[in-house]
Tab-separated table of C-alpha atoms in Angstrom:
chain	number	residue	atom	x	y	z
A	1	MET	CA	-65.164	15.875	53.076
A	2	ILE	CA	-66.930	17.813	55.039
A	3	THR	CA	-70.343	15.968	56.599
A	4	LYS	CA	-71.422	18.456	58.344
A	5	ILE	CA	-71.791	22.276	58.206
A	6	THR	CA	-70.486	24.843	60.981
A	7	PRO	CA	-70.460	28.731	61.411
A	8	ASP	CA	-66.596	28.735	61.227
A	9	LEU	CA	-66.431	26.334	58.182
A	10	VAL	CA	-65.792	29.527	55.304
A	11	GLU	CA	-63.432	31.056	57.707
A	12	LYS	CA	-61.282	27.788	58.191
A	13	TRP	CA	-61.111	27.617	54.651
A	14	ALA	CA	-60.195	30.906	54.056
A	15	GLU	CA	-57.135	30.833	56.527
A	16	TRP	CA	-55.879	28.210	54.870
A	17	LEU	CA	-56.649	30.304	51.151
A	18	ASP	CA	-54.686	33.324	53.189
A	19	HIS	CA	-52.082	31.325	54.059
A	20	GLN	CA	-51.309	30.726	50.149
A	21	PRO	CA	-48.728	32.305	48.071
A	22	LYS	CA	-50.411	35.378	46.286
A	23	THR	CA	-47.675	36.065	44.087
A	24	THR	CA	-48.790	34.950	40.716
A	25	ALA	CA	-48.711	38.188	38.746
A	26	LEU	CA	-50.944	39.972	36.405
A	27	THR	CA	-51.125	40.044	33.065
A	28	GLU	CA	-50.683	43.038	31.074
A	29	GLU	CA	-54.543	43.784	30.565
A	30	GLN	CA	-55.460	42.779	34.681
A	31	MET	CA	-52.693	45.560	35.686
A	32	GLN	CA	-54.219	47.773	33.442
A	33	THR	CA	-57.766	46.924	34.724
A	34	PHE	CA	-56.262	47.086	37.921
A	35	VAL	CA	-54.749	50.550	37.902
A	36	LEU	CA	-57.242	51.875	35.790
A	37	ALA	CA	-60.298	50.294	38.516
A	38	THR	CA	-57.959	52.069	41.163
A	39	MET	CA	-57.222	55.694	39.295
A	40	HIS	CA	-60.457	56.215	38.385
A	41	GLU	CA	-63.127	54.257	41.150
A	42	SER	CA	-64.905	57.658	42.078
A	43	LYS	CA	-65.272	58.418	38.549
A	44	ILE	CA	-66.744	54.295	37.942
A	45	GLU	CA	-68.804	55.331	40.814
A	46	ALA	CA	-70.351	57.713	39.537
A	47	ASN	CA	-70.846	56.527	36.006
A	48	GLU	CA	-74.700	55.410	36.063
A	49	GLU	CA	-74.440	54.035	32.605
A	50	LEU	CA	-71.355	51.792	33.482
A	51	LYS	CA	-73.018	50.440	37.024
A	52	ASN	CA	-75.887	49.955	34.650
A	53	ASP	CA	-74.921	48.072	32.284
A	54	ILE	CA	-73.096	45.958	34.834
A	55	LEU	CA	-76.247	45.627	36.903
A	56	ASN	CA	-78.375	44.755	33.752
A	57	GLY	CA	-76.301	43.865	31.042
A	58	GLY	CA	-76.276	39.803	29.749
A	59	PRO	CA	-73.487	37.594	31.347
A	60	SER	CA	-70.149	38.905	32.698
A	61	MET	CA	-67.991	38.147	35.057
A	62	GLU	CA	-68.214	41.456	36.018
A	63	ARG	CA	-72.292	40.975	37.007
A	64	LEU	CA	-71.681	37.488	38.522
A	65	PHE	CA	-69.129	39.037	40.617
A	66	TYR	CA	-70.796	42.431	42.044
A	67	ASN	CA	-74.245	40.268	42.319
A	68	ARG	CA	-72.595	37.513	43.925
A	69	VAL	CA	-71.709	39.726	46.920
A	70	LYS	CA	-74.455	41.540	46.975
A	71	ALA	CA	-76.260	38.473	47.190
A	72	CYS	CA	-74.334	35.990	49.797
A	73	HIS	CA	-72.273	38.132	51.693
A	74	THR	CA	-71.963	40.620	54.186
A	75	TYR	CA	-69.478	43.225	53.029
A	76	THR	CA	-69.669	45.679	49.786
A	77	ILE	CA	-67.855	46.709	46.891
A	78	THR	CA	-67.279	49.194	44.341
A	79	PHE	CA	-68.508	48.469	40.816
A	80	ALA	CA	-64.430	49.365	40.271
A	81	VAL	CA	-63.875	46.322	42.622
A	82	ALA	CA	-66.397	44.125	40.612
A	83	LEU	CA	-64.434	45.203	37.617
A	84	ALA	CA	-60.811	44.237	38.624
A	85	MET	CA	-61.692	41.180	40.488
A	86	ALA	CA	-63.542	40.372	37.507
A	87	SER	CA	-60.299	40.230	35.312
A	88	ILE	CA	-58.632	37.824	37.774
A	89	THR	CA	-61.520	35.216	37.700
A	90	ARG	CA	-61.810	32.697	35.389
A	91	THR	CA	-65.330	30.477	35.942
A	92	PRO	CA	-68.278	31.493	38.755
A	93	GLY	CA	-65.902	28.853	40.852
A	94	GLU	CA	-63.490	31.527	41.050
A	95	VAL	CA	-65.509	34.023	40.877
A	96	THR	CA	-67.429	32.256	44.510
A	97	MET	CA	-64.022	31.836	46.191
A	98	TYR	CA	-62.802	35.539	45.632
A	99	ALA	CA	-65.890	37.011	47.132
A	100	ASN	CA	-65.726	34.213	49.995
A	101	TYR	CA	-62.427	34.668	50.440
A	102	LEU	CA	-63.015	38.665	50.581
A	103	GLN	CA	-66.050	38.546	53.220
A	104	TYR	CA	-63.470	36.920	55.298
A	105	LYS	CA	-60.471	39.498	54.846
A	106	ALA	CA	-63.398	42.454	55.038
A	107	LYS	CA	-64.584	40.531	58.513
A	108	LYS	CA	-60.442	40.833	59.343
A	109	MET	CA	-59.745	44.115	58.787
A	110	GLY	CA	-63.082	45.895	60.102
A	111	LYS	CA	-64.645	47.180	56.851
A	112	GLY	CA	-68.036	46.544	55.208
A	113	LEU	CA	-67.301	48.466	52.446
A	114	LEU	CA	-63.882	46.906	50.068
A	115	ARG	CA	-62.551	49.695	47.965
A	116	MET	CA	-59.770	49.296	44.704
A	117	GLN	CA	-57.403	50.700	48.000
A	118	ASP	CA	-58.160	47.884	50.076
A	119	ILE	CA	-57.610	45.089	47.237
A	120	GLY	CA	-54.261	46.511	45.875
A	121	MET	CA	-52.666	47.731	49.251
A	122	HIS	CA	-53.028	45.136	51.500
A	123	ILE	CA	-55.174	41.874	50.554
A	124	LEU	CA	-53.556	41.107	46.885
A	125	PRO	CA	-50.519	43.852	46.849
A	126	TYR	CA	-48.355	41.024	45.421
A	127	GLY	CA	-50.228	39.529	42.739
A	128	VAL	CA	-53.132	36.648	42.777
A	129	PHE	CA	-53.452	33.070	43.787
A	130	SER	CA	-51.534	29.934	41.029
A	131	ARG	CA	-54.606	28.314	38.998
A	132	ASP	CA	-53.301	25.121	41.350
A	133	THR	CA	-53.992	26.924	44.454
A	134	MET	CA	-57.799	27.883	43.278
A	135	ARG	CA	-58.185	24.008	42.228
A	136	GLU	CA	-57.313	23.550	45.509
A	137	ALA	CA	-58.928	25.856	47.277
A	138	TRP	CA	-61.891	24.374	44.897
A	139	ASP	CA	-61.428	21.137	46.252
A	140	ARG	CA	-61.034	21.393	49.845
A	141	GLN	CA	-64.383	23.227	49.915
A	142	LYS	CA	-66.622	20.585	48.848
A	143	CYS	CA	-69.015	19.032	51.329
A	144	SER	CA	-71.449	15.899	51.220
A	145	HIS	CA	-74.294	15.839	48.737
A	146	ASN	CA	-76.963	15.179	51.399
A	147	LEU	CA	-76.191	18.615	52.951
A	148	GLY	CA	-77.620	20.318	49.793
A	149	SER	CA	-75.248	21.767	47.925
A	150	ASP	CA	-71.850	20.307	47.616
A	151	ASN	CA	-70.145	23.433	48.003
A	152	ILE	CA	-69.939	24.928	51.938
A	153	LEU	CA	-69.122	28.056	49.670
A	154	ASP	CA	-72.575	28.264	48.781
A	155	HIS	CA	-74.082	27.249	52.511
A	156	ASN	CA	-74.846	30.754	54.681
A	157	GLU	CA	-75.175	28.737	57.721
A	158	ALA	CA	-70.972	28.276	56.789
A	159	GLN	CA	-70.207	31.992	57.055
A	160	GLY	CA	-71.211	32.520	60.988
A	161	THR	CA	-67.809	33.647	61.907
A	162	ILE	CA	-66.832	35.997	59.060
A	163	GLU	CA	-70.257	37.884	59.034
A	164	ILE	CA	-70.208	41.674	59.672
A	165	LYS	CA	-72.862	42.643	61.797
A	166	GLN	CA	-74.824	45.981	60.439
A	167	GLY	CA	-75.785	48.506	62.638
């Protein structure tokens, strides 16, 4: 278990995750969401009603994903990415893990904004992480309770090496 927070903890965690297979096939519904989000990304970004629903509607994985990235990370995503990523996450923990993983990938790619093309062609082109991999990833990011949150992914100071500098 992690007992000291250092600026490279999330990067090390994400490096491990990045080396795990991303070959779990999307369900038909998830694939449809990814395809539609990719094909209609500009229309989604221009749809104020849809964006308002994501930002201000009731609880949803889309809202959780979008707001997690906005509040806790130094990269941004389109609303289409939030829709697609929400389709593959089942729990707030998975949202947190994928949001952190995308931070790592955004930094590696030198991109402050991730679009559907980035997700589909470069980050998750062949599938997603298995549930077993996500469970192991969750266990790998646990830290001592006396550090505050017991999840390194909730510690901003653990993301220093993958922070994207603005300017």
